[in-house]
Amino acid sequence: MPAQAWVTLIIGLIATIGVIITWQQKNSADRRSEWFRRTTWAFDRTFSTSDTEAQLGWKVLETLVASRLATRSDSDIVQVIAEQIALGDSDGDYDEEAGNDHSNTEESGPGHS
């Protein structure tokens, strides 16, 4: 085979590999996006006033966290949110702290000496 044919073959193979890698990355990103959408849906169910819907939300979350698409940080985030929901932040500490921090920032910001 002449050198030009080899060059054409190699360039074609490199282009094919590039297309396959790009397709895999897009496919993975689409699947992760769908995983996140489903996780959001499941969390919405856990806040439902209906016990049946809340149980459904928890079961779906359990399945989603076990998925190959869930990274370790995804699992950790779901764990933290689930703990907060289970413990219930009824005293409003987070809202008060956020309000205090925000008001302090405004007072010490530009225009306040």
PDB file of N, CA and C in Angstrom:
ATOM      1  N   MET A   1       0.847  -1.173   0.000  1.00  0.00           N
ATOM      2  CA  MET A   1       0.000   0.000   0.000  1.00  0.00           C
ATOM      3  C   MET A   1       0.896   1.242   0.000  1.00  0.00           C
ATOM      4  N   PRO A   2       0.541   2.232  -0.816  1.00  0.00           N
ATOM      5  CA  PRO A   2       1.343   3.456  -0.851  1.00  0.00           C
ATOM      6  C   PRO A   2       1.184   4.256   0.451  1.00  0.00           C
ATOM      7  N   ALA A   3       2.125   5.130   0.709  1.00  0.00           N
ATOM      8  CA  ALA A   3       2.146   5.934   1.936  1.00  0.00           C
ATOM      9  C   ALA A   3       0.899   6.799   2.069  1.00  0.00           C
ATOM     10  N   GLN A   4       0.420   7.333   0.946  1.00  0.00           N
ATOM     11  CA  GLN A   4      -0.770   8.183   0.989  1.00  0.00           C
ATOM     12  C   GLN A   4      -1.986   7.398   1.493  1.00  0.00           C
ATOM     13  N   ALA A   5      -2.120   6.156   1.122  1.00  0.00           N
ATOM     14  CA  ALA A   5      -3.227   5.320   1.580  1.00  0.00           C
ATOM     15  C   ALA A   5      -3.121   5.085   3.087  1.00  0.00           C
ATOM     16  N   TRP A   6      -1.903   4.842   3.581  1.00  0.00           N
ATOM     17  CA  TRP A   6      -1.703   4.653   5.021  1.00  0.00           C
ATOM     18  C   TRP A   6      -2.076   5.916   5.798  1.00  0.00           C
ATOM     19  N   VAL A   7      -1.654   7.054   5.294  1.00  0.00           N
ATOM     20  CA  VAL A   7      -1.972   8.327   5.958  1.00  0.00           C
ATOM     21  C   VAL A   7      -3.483   8.529   5.997  1.00  0.00           C
ATOM     22  N   THR A   8      -4.147   8.270   4.888  1.00  0.00           N
ATOM     23  CA  THR A   8      -5.600   8.408   4.827  1.00  0.00           C
ATOM     24  C   THR A   8      -6.278   7.460   5.811  1.00  0.00           C
ATOM     25  N   LEU A   9      -5.795   6.225   5.877  1.00  0.00           N
ATOM     26  CA  LEU A   9      -6.354   5.241   6.802  1.00  0.00           C
ATOM     27  C   LEU A   9      -6.159   5.681   8.250  1.00  0.00           C
ATOM     28  N   ILE A  10      -4.978   6.142   8.596  1.00  0.00           N
ATOM     29  CA  ILE A  10      -4.692   6.571   9.967  1.00  0.00           C
ATOM     30  C   ILE A  10      -5.543   7.779  10.347  1.00  0.00           C
ATOM     31  N   ILE A  11      -5.651   8.743   9.450  1.00  0.00           N
ATOM     32  CA  ILE A  11      -6.479   9.924   9.725  1.00  0.00           C
ATOM     33  C   ILE A  11      -7.944   9.524   9.888  1.00  0.00           C
ATOM     34  N   GLY A  12      -8.412   8.602   9.059  1.00  0.00           N
ATOM     35  CA  GLY A  12      -9.786   8.108   9.184  1.00  0.00           C
ATOM     36  C   GLY A  12     -10.020   7.424  10.519  1.00  0.00           C
ATOM     37  N   LEU A  13      -9.058   6.614  10.963  1.00  0.00           N
ATOM     38  CA  LEU A  13      -9.181   5.939  12.262  1.00  0.00           C
ATOM     39  C   LEU A  13      -9.184   6.942  13.413  1.00  0.00           C
ATOM     40  N   ILE A  14      -8.312   7.934  13.339  1.00  0.00           N
ATOM     41  CA  ILE A  14      -8.263   8.962  14.387  1.00  0.00           C
ATOM     42  C   ILE A  14      -9.582   9.728  14.439  1.00  0.00           C
ATOM     43  N   ALA A  15     -10.131  10.068  13.282  1.00  0.00           N
ATOM     44  CA  ALA A  15     -11.410  10.777  13.232  1.00  0.00           C
ATOM     45  C   ALA A  15     -12.526   9.916  13.813  1.00  0.00           C
ATOM     46  N   THR A  16     -12.521   8.626  13.488  1.00  0.00           N
ATOM     47  CA  THR A  16     -13.539   7.712  14.010  1.00  0.00           C
ATOM     48  C   THR A  16     -13.443   7.609  15.527  1.00  0.00           C
ATOM     49  N   ILE A  17     -12.231   7.485  16.038  1.00  0.00           N
ATOM     50  CA  ILE A  17     -12.036   7.416  17.490  1.00  0.00           C
ATOM     51  C   ILE A  17     -12.524   8.706  18.148  1.00  0.00           C
ATOM     52  N   GLY A  18     -12.237   9.850  17.524  1.00  0.00           N
ATOM     53  CA  GLY A  18     -12.703  11.133  18.054  1.00  0.00           C
ATOM     54  C   GLY A  18     -14.217  11.213  18.118  1.00  0.00           C
ATOM     55  N   VAL A  19     -14.873  10.729  17.077  1.00  0.00           N
ATOM     56  CA  VAL A  19     -16.340  10.729  17.049  1.00  0.00           C
ATOM     57  C   VAL A  19     -16.893   9.822  18.148  1.00  0.00           C
ATOM     58  N   ILE A  20     -16.301   8.657  18.325  1.00  0.00           N
ATOM     59  CA  ILE A  20     -16.770   7.716  19.351  1.00  0.00           C
ATOM     60  C   ILE A  20     -16.600   8.316  20.747  1.00  0.00           C
ATOM     61  N   ILE A  21     -15.454   8.932  21.002  1.00  0.00           N
ATOM     62  CA  ILE A  21     -15.215   9.548  22.315  1.00  0.00           C
ATOM     63  C   ILE A  21     -16.210  10.678  22.570  1.00  0.00           C
ATOM     64  N   THR A  22     -16.444  11.510  21.568  1.00  0.00           N
ATOM     65  CA  THR A  22     -17.401  12.611  21.705  1.00  0.00           C
ATOM     66  C   THR A  22     -18.800  12.075  21.975  1.00  0.00           C
ATOM     67  N   TRP A  23     -19.192  11.036  21.266  1.00  0.00           N
ATOM     68  CA  TRP A  23     -20.513  10.434  21.463  1.00  0.00           C
ATOM     69  C   TRP A  23     -20.644   9.874  22.877  1.00  0.00           C
ATOM     70  N   GLN A  24     -19.607   9.200  23.372  1.00  0.00           N
ATOM     71  CA  GLN A  24     -19.647   8.645  24.726  1.00  0.00           C
ATOM     72  C   GLN A  24     -19.767   9.750  25.772  1.00  0.00           C
ATOM     73  N   GLN A  25     -19.032  10.843  25.590  1.00  0.00           N
ATOM     74  CA  GLN A  25     -19.110  11.949  26.541  1.00  0.00           C
ATOM     75  C   GLN A  25     -20.495  12.578  26.545  1.00  0.00           C
ATOM     76  N   LYS A  26     -21.072  12.762  25.368  1.00  0.00           N
ATOM     77  CA  LYS A  26     -22.418  13.333  25.285  1.00  0.00           C
ATOM     78  C   LYS A  26     -23.435  12.391  25.913  1.00  0.00           C
ATOM     79  N   ASN A  27     -23.309  11.113  25.621  1.00  0.00           N
ATOM     80  CA  ASN A  27     -24.213  10.121  26.182  1.00  0.00           C
ATOM     81  C   ASN A  27     -24.122  10.121  27.709  1.00  0.00           C
ATOM     82  N   SER A  28     -22.916  10.159  28.228  1.00  0.00           N
ATOM     83  CA  SER A  28     -22.714  10.176  29.678  1.00  0.00           C
ATOM     84  C   SER A  28     -23.307  11.439  30.298  1.00  0.00           C
ATOM     85  N   ALA A  29     -23.085  12.590  29.669  1.00  0.00           N
ATOM     86  CA  ALA A  29     -23.632  13.848  30.184  1.00  0.00           C
ATOM     87  C   ALA A  29     -25.159  13.828  30.162  1.00  0.00           C
ATOM     88  N   ASP A  30     -25.742  13.295  29.105  1.00  0.00           N
ATOM     89  CA  ASP A  30     -27.200  13.197  29.020  1.00  0.00           C
ATOM     90  C   ASP A  30     -27.755  12.282  30.105  1.00  0.00           C
ATOM     91  N   ARG A  31     -27.083  11.172  30.352  1.00  0.00           N
ATOM     92  CA  ARG A  31     -27.539  10.230  31.380  1.00  0.00           C
ATOM     93  C   ARG A  31     -27.434  10.849  32.770  1.00  0.00           C
ATOM     94  N   ARG A  32     -26.346  11.581  33.031  1.00  0.00           N
ATOM     95  CA  ARG A  32     -26.176  12.245  34.329  1.00  0.00           C
ATOM     96  C   ARG A  32     -27.243  13.328  34.512  1.00  0.00           C
ATOM     97  N   SER A  33     -27.548  14.039  33.443  1.00  0.00           N
ATOM     98  CA  SER A  33     -28.579  15.065  33.508  1.00  0.00           C
ATOM     99  C   SER A  33     -29.933  14.447  33.847  1.00  0.00           C
ATOM    100  N   GLU A  34     -30.237  13.321  33.233  1.00  0.00           N
ATOM    101  CA  GLU A  34     -31.486  12.611  33.523  1.00  0.00           C
ATOM    102  C   GLU A  34     -31.484  12.092  34.959  1.00  0.00           C
ATOM    103  N   TRP A  35     -30.344  11.610  35.436  1.00  0.00           N
ATOM    104  CA  TRP A  35     -30.229  11.150  36.827  1.00  0.00           C
ATOM    105  C   TRP A  35     -30.556  12.303  37.774  1.00  0.00           C
ATOM    106  N   PHE A  36     -30.017  13.478  37.490  1.00  0.00           N
ATOM    107  CA  PHE A  36     -30.267  14.636  38.340  1.00  0.00           C
ATOM    108  C   PHE A  36     -31.741  15.034  38.300  1.00  0.00           C
ATOM    109  N   ARG A  37     -32.355  14.990  37.122  1.00  0.00           N
ATOM    110  CA  ARG A  37     -33.780  15.328  37.003  1.00  0.00           C
ATOM    111  C   ARG A  37     -34.630  14.363  37.825  1.00  0.00           C
ATOM    112  N   ARG A  38     -34.301  13.088  37.758  1.00  0.00           N
ATOM    113  CA  ARG A  38     -35.038  12.085  38.532  1.00  0.00           C
ATOM    114  C   ARG A  38     -34.816  12.266  40.031  1.00  0.00           C
ATOM    115  N   THR A  39     -33.596  12.629  40.409  1.00  0.00           N
ATOM    116  CA  THR A  39     -33.300  12.862  41.824  1.00  0.00           C
ATOM    117  C   THR A  39     -34.105  14.053  42.339  1.00  0.00           C
ATOM    118  N   THR A  40     -34.184  15.101  41.545  1.00  0.00           N
ATOM    119  CA  THR A  40     -34.984  16.270  41.921  1.00  0.00           C
ATOM    120  C   THR A  40     -36.447  15.878  42.083  1.00  0.00           C
ATOM    121  N   TRP A  41     -36.950  15.082  41.157  1.00  0.00           N
ATOM    122  CA  TRP A  41     -38.338  14.603  41.236  1.00  0.00           C
ATOM    123  C   TRP A  41     -38.549  13.815  42.524  1.00  0.00           C
ATOM    124  N   ALA A  42     -37.605  12.929  42.844  1.00  0.00           N
ATOM    125  CA  ALA A  42     -37.736  12.101  44.044  1.00  0.00           C
ATOM    126  C   ALA A  42     -37.717  12.961  45.302  1.00  0.00           C
ATOM    127  N   PHE A  43     -36.841  13.965  45.347  1.00  0.00           N
ATOM    128  CA  PHE A  43     -36.822  14.852  46.514  1.00  0.00           C
ATOM    129  C   PHE A  43     -38.123  15.622  46.635  1.00  0.00           C
ATOM    130  N   ASP A  44     -38.701  16.034  45.516  1.00  0.00           N
ATOM    131  CA  ASP A  44     -39.997  16.703  45.559  1.00  0.00           C
ATOM    132  C   ASP A  44     -41.049  15.795  46.189  1.00  0.00           C
ATOM    133  N   ARG A  45     -41.016  14.498  45.875  1.00  0.00           N
ATOM    134  CA  ARG A  45     -41.968  13.559  46.459  1.00  0.00           C
ATOM    135  C   ARG A  45     -41.750  13.413  47.971  1.00  0.00           C
ATOM    136  N   THR A  46     -40.493  13.465  48.426  1.00  0.00           N
ATOM    137  CA  THR A  46     -40.232  13.274  49.860  1.00  0.00           C
ATOM    138  C   THR A  46     -40.823  14.405  50.695  1.00  0.00           C
ATOM    139  N   PHE A  47     -41.039  15.573  50.100  1.00  0.00           N
ATOM    140  CA  PHE A  47     -41.631  16.702  50.819  1.00  0.00           C
ATOM    141  C   PHE A  47     -43.155  16.687  50.765  1.00  0.00           C
ATOM    142  N   SER A  48     -43.728  15.694  50.116  1.00  0.00           N
ATOM    143  CA  SER A  48     -45.174  15.613  49.966  1.00  0.00           C
ATOM    144  C   SER A  48     -45.848  15.398  51.319  1.00  0.00           C
ATOM    145  N   THR A  49     -47.057  15.914  51.445  1.00  0.00           N
ATOM    146  CA  THR A  49     -47.826  15.689  52.671  1.00  0.00           C
ATOM    147  C   THR A  49     -48.403  14.278  52.703  1.00  0.00           C
ATOM    148  N   SER A  50     -48.453  13.637  51.552  1.00  0.00           N
ATOM    149  CA  SER A  50     -48.944  12.262  51.470  1.00  0.00           C
ATOM    150  C   SER A  50     -47.818  11.294  51.844  1.00  0.00           C
ATOM    151  N   ASP A  51     -48.078  10.443  52.820  1.00  0.00           N
ATOM    152  CA  ASP A  51     -47.072   9.461  53.239  1.00  0.00           C
ATOM    153  C   ASP A  51     -46.706   8.512  52.106  1.00  0.00           C
ATOM    154  N   THR A  52     -47.687   8.156  51.288  1.00  0.00           N
ATOM    155  CA  THR A  52     -47.426   7.246  50.175  1.00  0.00           C
ATOM    156  C   THR A  52     -46.452   7.872  49.181  1.00  0.00           C
ATOM    157  N   GLU A  53     -46.680   9.135  48.847  1.00  0.00           N
ATOM    158  CA  GLU A  53     -45.770   9.815  47.918  1.00  0.00           C
ATOM    159  C   GLU A  53     -44.390   9.991  48.534  1.00  0.00           C
ATOM    160  N   ALA A  54     -44.333  10.314  49.818  1.00  0.00           N
ATOM    161  CA  ALA A  54     -43.041  10.484  50.489  1.00  0.00           C
ATOM    162  C   ALA A  54     -42.261   9.168  50.488  1.00  0.00           C
ATOM    163  N   GLN A  55     -42.945   8.060  50.758  1.00  0.00           N
ATOM    164  CA  GLN A  55     -42.277   6.753  50.729  1.00  0.00           C
ATOM    165  C   GLN A  55     -41.773   6.434  49.324  1.00  0.00           C
ATOM    166  N   LEU A  56     -42.575   6.764  48.326  1.00  0.00           N
ATOM    167  CA  LEU A  56     -42.154   6.559  46.941  1.00  0.00           C
ATOM    168  C   LEU A  56     -40.889   7.369  46.653  1.00  0.00           C
ATOM    169  N   GLY A  57     -40.869   8.614  47.085  1.00  0.00           N
ATOM    170  CA  GLY A  57     -39.697   9.460  46.886  1.00  0.00           C
ATOM    171  C   GLY A  57     -38.451   8.865  47.517  1.00  0.00           C
ATOM    172  N   TRP A  58     -38.573   8.359  48.753  1.00  0.00           N
ATOM    173  CA  TRP A  58     -37.412   7.759  49.433  1.00  0.00           C
ATOM    174  C   TRP A  58     -36.934   6.507  48.712  1.00  0.00           C
ATOM    175  N   LYS A  59     -37.869   5.687  48.235  1.00  0.00           N
ATOM    176  CA  LYS A  59     -37.472   4.460  47.530  1.00  0.00           C
ATOM    177  C   LYS A  59     -36.771   4.784  46.209  1.00  0.00           C
ATOM    178  N   VAL A  60     -37.283   5.782  45.498  1.00  0.00           N
ATOM    179  CA  VAL A  60     -36.647   6.181  44.242  1.00  0.00           C
ATOM    180  C   VAL A  60     -35.249   6.740  44.523  1.00  0.00           C
ATOM    181  N   LEU A  61     -35.110   7.550  45.577  1.00  0.00           N
ATOM    182  CA  LEU A  61     -33.789   8.074  45.943  1.00  0.00           C
ATOM    183  C   LEU A  61     -32.818   6.948  46.259  1.00  0.00           C
ATOM    184  N   GLU A  62     -33.297   5.953  46.984  1.00  0.00           N
ATOM    185  CA  GLU A  62     -32.448   4.808  47.322  1.00  0.00           C
ATOM    186  C   GLU A  62     -31.937   4.124  46.049  1.00  0.00           C
ATOM    187  N   THR A  63     -32.820   3.959  45.089  1.00  0.00           N
ATOM    188  CA  THR A  63     -32.440   3.329  43.823  1.00  0.00           C
ATOM    189  C   THR A  63     -31.470   4.210  43.038  1.00  0.00           C
ATOM    190  N   LEU A  64     -31.735   5.502  43.008  1.00  0.00           N
ATOM    191  CA  LEU A  64     -30.873   6.418  42.256  1.00  0.00           C
ATOM    192  C   LEU A  64     -29.463   6.499  42.836  1.00  0.00           C
ATOM    193  N   VAL A  65     -29.353   6.491  44.146  1.00  0.00           N
ATOM    194  CA  VAL A  65     -28.030   6.564  44.778  1.00  0.00           C
ATOM    195  C   VAL A  65     -27.233   5.298  44.483  1.00  0.00           C
ATOM    196  N   ALA A  66     -27.912   4.174  44.322  1.00  0.00           N
ATOM    197  CA  ALA A  66     -27.233   2.909  44.017  1.00  0.00           C
ATOM    198  C   ALA A  66     -26.833   2.808  42.541  1.00  0.00           C
ATOM    199  N   SER A  67     -27.297   3.740  41.732  1.00  0.00           N
ATOM    200  CA  SER A  67     -27.012   3.716  40.296  1.00  0.00           C
ATOM    201  C   SER A  67     -25.533   3.954  40.005  1.00  0.00           C
ATOM    202  N   ARG A  68     -25.057   3.397  38.893  1.00  0.00           N
ATOM    203  CA  ARG A  68     -23.675   3.640  38.440  1.00  0.00           C
ATOM    204  C   ARG A  68     -23.453   5.105  38.103  1.00  0.00           C
ATOM    205  N   LEU A  69     -24.516   5.817  37.787  1.00  0.00           N
ATOM    206  CA  LEU A  69     -24.391   7.224  37.404  1.00  0.00           C
ATOM    207  C   LEU A  69     -24.118   8.141  38.595  1.00  0.00           C
ATOM    208  N   ALA A  70     -24.446   7.682  39.784  1.00  0.00           N
ATOM    209  CA  ALA A  70     -24.240   8.501  40.979  1.00  0.00           C
ATOM    210  C   ALA A  70     -22.774   8.450  41.395  1.00  0.00           C
ATOM    211  N   THR A  71     -22.158   9.622  41.475  1.00  0.00           N
ATOM    212  CA  THR A  71     -20.779   9.689  41.945  1.00  0.00           C
ATOM    213  C   THR A  71     -20.775   9.672  43.471  1.00  0.00           C
ATOM    214  N   ARG A  72     -19.605   9.566  44.038  1.00  0.00           N
ATOM    215  CA  ARG A  72     -19.500   9.573  45.503  1.00  0.00           C
ATOM    216  C   ARG A  72     -20.019  10.894  46.069  1.00  0.00           C
ATOM    217  N   SER A  73     -19.685  11.997  45.422  1.00  0.00           N
ATOM    218  CA  SER A  73     -20.162  13.291  45.918  1.00  0.00           C
ATOM    219  C   SER A  73     -21.684  13.409  45.775  1.00  0.00           C
ATOM    220  N   ASP A  74     -22.256  12.835  44.719  1.00  0.00           N
ATOM    221  CA  ASP A  74     -23.716  12.814  44.579  1.00  0.00           C
ATOM    222  C   ASP A  74     -24.345  12.073  45.752  1.00  0.00           C
ATOM    223  N   SER A  75     -23.789  10.920  46.075  1.00  0.00           N
ATOM    224  CA  SER A  75     -24.305  10.125  47.187  1.00  0.00           C
ATOM    225  C   SER A  75     -24.180  10.881  48.501  1.00  0.00           C
ATOM    226  N   ASP A  76     -23.051  11.564  48.690  1.00  0.00           N
ATOM    227  CA  ASP A  76     -22.850  12.340  49.917  1.00  0.00           C
ATOM    228  C   ASP A  76     -23.859  13.477  50.021  1.00  0.00           C
ATOM    229  N   ILE A  77     -24.115  14.153  48.908  1.00  0.00           N
ATOM    230  CA  ILE A  77     -25.077  15.257  48.907  1.00  0.00           C
ATOM    231  C   ILE A  77     -26.479  14.750  49.220  1.00  0.00           C
ATOM    232  N   VAL A  78     -26.877  13.654  48.589  1.00  0.00           N
ATOM    233  CA  VAL A  78     -28.191  13.070  48.862  1.00  0.00           C
ATOM    234  C   VAL A  78     -28.277  12.669  50.332  1.00  0.00           C
ATOM    235  N   GLN A  79     -27.199  12.120  50.881  1.00  0.00           N
ATOM    236  CA  GLN A  79     -27.166  11.718  52.289  1.00  0.00           C
ATOM    237  C   GLN A  79     -27.391  12.927  53.204  1.00  0.00           C
ATOM    238  N   VAL A  80     -26.697  14.023  52.936  1.00  0.00           N
ATOM    239  CA  VAL A  80     -26.831  15.221  53.774  1.00  0.00           C
ATOM    240  C   VAL A  80     -28.253  15.775  53.703  1.00  0.00           C
ATOM    241  N   ILE A  81     -28.795  15.865  52.500  1.00  0.00           N
ATOM    242  CA  ILE A  81     -30.157  16.380  52.342  1.00  0.00           C
ATOM    243  C   ILE A  81     -31.154  15.459  53.026  1.00  0.00           C
ATOM    244  N   ALA A  82     -30.981  14.163  52.855  1.00  0.00           N
ATOM    245  CA  ALA A  82     -31.891  13.199  53.481  1.00  0.00           C
ATOM    246  C   ALA A  82     -31.830  13.304  55.003  1.00  0.00           C
ATOM    247  N   GLU A  83     -30.632  13.484  55.553  1.00  0.00           N
ATOM    248  CA  GLU A  83     -30.504  13.633  57.007  1.00  0.00           C
ATOM    249  C   GLU A  83     -31.223  14.888  57.487  1.00  0.00           C
ATOM    250  N   GLN A  84     -31.087  15.982  56.746  1.00  0.00           N
ATOM    251  CA  GLN A  84     -31.763  17.222  57.128  1.00  0.00           C
ATOM    252  C   GLN A  84     -33.280  17.059  57.071  1.00  0.00           C
ATOM    253  N   ILE A  85     -33.758  16.358  56.060  1.00  0.00           N
ATOM    254  CA  ILE A  85     -35.199  16.124  55.949  1.00  0.00           C
ATOM    255  C   ILE A  85     -35.664  15.235  57.093  1.00  0.00           C
ATOM    256  N   ALA A  86     -34.913  14.165  57.360  1.00  0.00           N
ATOM    257  CA  ALA A  86     -35.302  13.219  58.404  1.00  0.00           C
ATOM    258  C   ALA A  86     -35.268  13.869  59.784  1.00  0.00           C
ATOM    259  N   LEU A  87     -34.245  14.680  60.044  1.00  0.00           N
ATOM    260  CA  LEU A  87     -34.129  15.331  61.349  1.00  0.00           C
ATOM    261  C   LEU A  87     -35.092  16.499  61.478  1.00  0.00           C
ATOM    262  N   GLY A  88     -35.402  17.111  60.349  1.00  0.00           N
ATOM    263  CA  GLY A  88     -36.319  18.244  60.346  1.00  0.00           C
ATOM    264  C   GLY A  88     -35.674  19.465  60.961  1.00  0.00           C
ATOM    265  N   ASP A  89     -35.552  20.518  60.203  1.00  0.00           N
ATOM    266  CA  ASP A  89     -34.968  21.763  60.696  1.00  0.00           C
ATOM    267  C   ASP A  89     -36.110  22.680  61.098  1.00  0.00           C
ATOM    268  N   SER A  90     -36.846  22.282  62.145  1.00  0.00           N
ATOM    269  CA  SER A  90     -38.034  23.022  62.535  1.00  0.00           C
ATOM    270  C   SER A  90     -37.720  24.280  63.323  1.00  0.00           C
ATOM    271  N   ASP A  91     -36.500  24.402  63.889  1.00  0.00           N
ATOM    272  CA  ASP A  91     -36.185  25.588  64.674  1.00  0.00           C
ATOM    273  C   ASP A  91     -35.727  26.761  63.825  1.00  0.00           C
ATOM    274  N   GLY A  92     -35.486  26.532  62.535  1.00  0.00           N
ATOM    275  CA  GLY A  92     -35.151  27.614  61.620  1.00  0.00           C
ATOM    276  C   GLY A  92     -33.756  28.170  61.787  1.00  0.00           C
ATOM    277  N   ASP A  93     -32.840  27.410  62.361  1.00  0.00           N
ATOM    278  CA  ASP A  93     -31.471  27.890  62.571  1.00  0.00           C
ATOM    279  C   ASP A  93     -30.819  28.340  61.277  1.00  0.00           C
ATOM    280  N   TYR A  94     -31.006  27.590  60.215  1.00  0.00           N
ATOM    281  CA  TYR A  94     -30.343  27.931  58.963  1.00  0.00           C
ATOM    282  C   TYR A  94     -30.854  29.252  58.417  1.00  0.00           C
ATOM    283  N   ASP A  95     -32.157  29.493  58.512  1.00  0.00           N
ATOM    284  CA  ASP A  95     -32.713  30.741  58.013  1.00  0.00           C
ATOM    285  C   ASP A  95     -32.209  31.926  58.826  1.00  0.00           C
ATOM    286  N   GLU A  96     -32.182  31.773  60.156  1.00  0.00           N
ATOM    287  CA  GLU A  96     -31.721  32.862  61.009  1.00  0.00           C
ATOM    288  C   GLU A  96     -30.256  33.164  60.759  1.00  0.00           C
ATOM    289  N   GLU A  97     -29.424  32.118  60.663  1.00  0.00           N
ATOM    290  CA  GLU A  97     -28.000  32.328  60.426  1.00  0.00           C
ATOM    291  C   GLU A  97     -27.778  33.003  59.082  1.00  0.00           C
ATOM    292  N   ALA A  98     -28.495  32.568  58.076  1.00  0.00           N
ATOM    293  CA  ALA A  98     -28.341  33.165  56.749  1.00  0.00           C
ATOM    294  C   ALA A  98     -28.772  34.626  56.782  1.00  0.00           C
ATOM    295  N   GLY A  99     -29.854  34.908  57.492  1.00  0.00           N
ATOM    296  CA  GLY A  99     -30.321  36.286  57.608  1.00  0.00           C
ATOM    297  C   GLY A  99     -29.329  37.159  58.340  1.00  0.00           C
ATOM    298  N   ASN A 100     -28.756  36.650  59.421  1.00  0.00           N
ATOM    299  CA  ASN A 100     -27.767  37.424  60.170  1.00  0.00           C
ATOM    300  C   ASN A 100     -26.518  37.664  59.346  1.00  0.00           C
ATOM    301  N   ASP A 101     -26.034  36.640  58.664  1.00  0.00           N
ATOM    302  CA  ASP A 101     -24.839  36.801  57.848  1.00  0.00           C
ATOM    303  C   ASP A 101     -25.081  37.802  56.729  1.00  0.00           C
ATOM    304  N   HIS A 102     -26.260  37.720  56.132  1.00  0.00           N
ATOM    305  CA  HIS A 102     -26.579  38.598  55.012  1.00  0.00           C
ATOM    306  C   HIS A 102     -26.676  40.047  55.478  1.00  0.00           C
ATOM    307  N   SER A 103     -27.315  40.283  56.641  1.00  0.00           N
ATOM    308  CA  SER A 103     -27.467  41.648  57.115  1.00  0.00           C
ATOM    309  C   SER A 103     -26.128  42.228  57.544  1.00  0.00           C
ATOM    310  N   ASN A 104     -25.239  41.414  58.111  1.00  0.00           N
ATOM    311  CA  ASN A 104     -23.910  41.896  58.477  1.00  0.00           C
ATOM    312  C   ASN A 104     -23.122  42.281  57.245  1.00  0.00           C
ATOM    313  N   THR A 105     -23.260  41.514  56.192  1.00  0.00           N
ATOM    314  CA  THR A 105     -22.553  41.798  54.949  1.00  0.00           C
ATOM    315  C   THR A 105     -23.025  43.120  54.362  1.00  0.00           C
ATOM    316  N   GLU A 106     -24.339  43.351  54.409  1.00  0.00           N
ATOM    317  CA  GLU A 106     -24.873  44.587  53.858  1.00  0.00           C
ATOM    318  C   GLU A 106     -24.387  45.787  54.650  1.00  0.00           C
ATOM    319  N   GLU A 107     -24.350  45.683  55.989  1.00  0.00           N
ATOM    320  CA  GLU A 107     -23.940  46.804  56.818  1.00  0.00           C
ATOM    321  C   GLU A 107     -22.463  47.142  56.631  1.00  0.00           C
ATOM    322  N   SER A 108     -21.648  46.129  56.385  1.00  0.00           N
ATOM    323  CA  SER A 108     -20.224  46.392  56.240  1.00  0.00           C
ATOM    324  C   SER A 108     -19.824  46.603  54.785  1.00  0.00           C
ATOM    325  N   GLY A 109     -20.784  46.596  53.894  1.00  0.00           N
ATOM    326  CA  GLY A 109     -20.493  46.743  52.472  1.00  0.00           C
ATOM    327  C   GLY A 109     -20.239  48.192  52.091  1.00  0.00           C
ATOM    328  N   PRO A 110     -20.117  48.457  50.806  1.00  0.00           N
ATOM    329  CA  PRO A 110     -19.866  49.817  50.316  1.00  0.00           C
ATOM    330  C   PRO A 110     -20.960  50.781  50.758  1.00  0.00           C
ATOM    331  N   GLY A 111     -20.557  51.976  51.137  1.00  0.00           N
ATOM    332  CA  GLY A 111     -21.528  52.984  51.536  1.00  0.00           C
ATOM    333  C   GLY A 111     -21.788  53.000  53.022  1.00  0.00           C
ATOM    334  N   HIS A 112     -21.328  52.014  53.756  1.00  0.00           N
ATOM    335  CA  HIS A 112     -21.477  51.954  55.209  1.00  0.00           C
ATOM    336  C   HIS A 112     -20.105  52.058  55.837  1.00  0.00           C
ATOM    337  N   SER A 113     -19.885  53.099  56.623  1.00  0.00           N
ATOM    338  CA  SER A 113     -18.565  53.264  57.239  1.00  0.00           C
ATOM    339  C   SER A 113     -18.609  53.033  58.711  1.00  0.00           C
TER     340      SER A 113
END
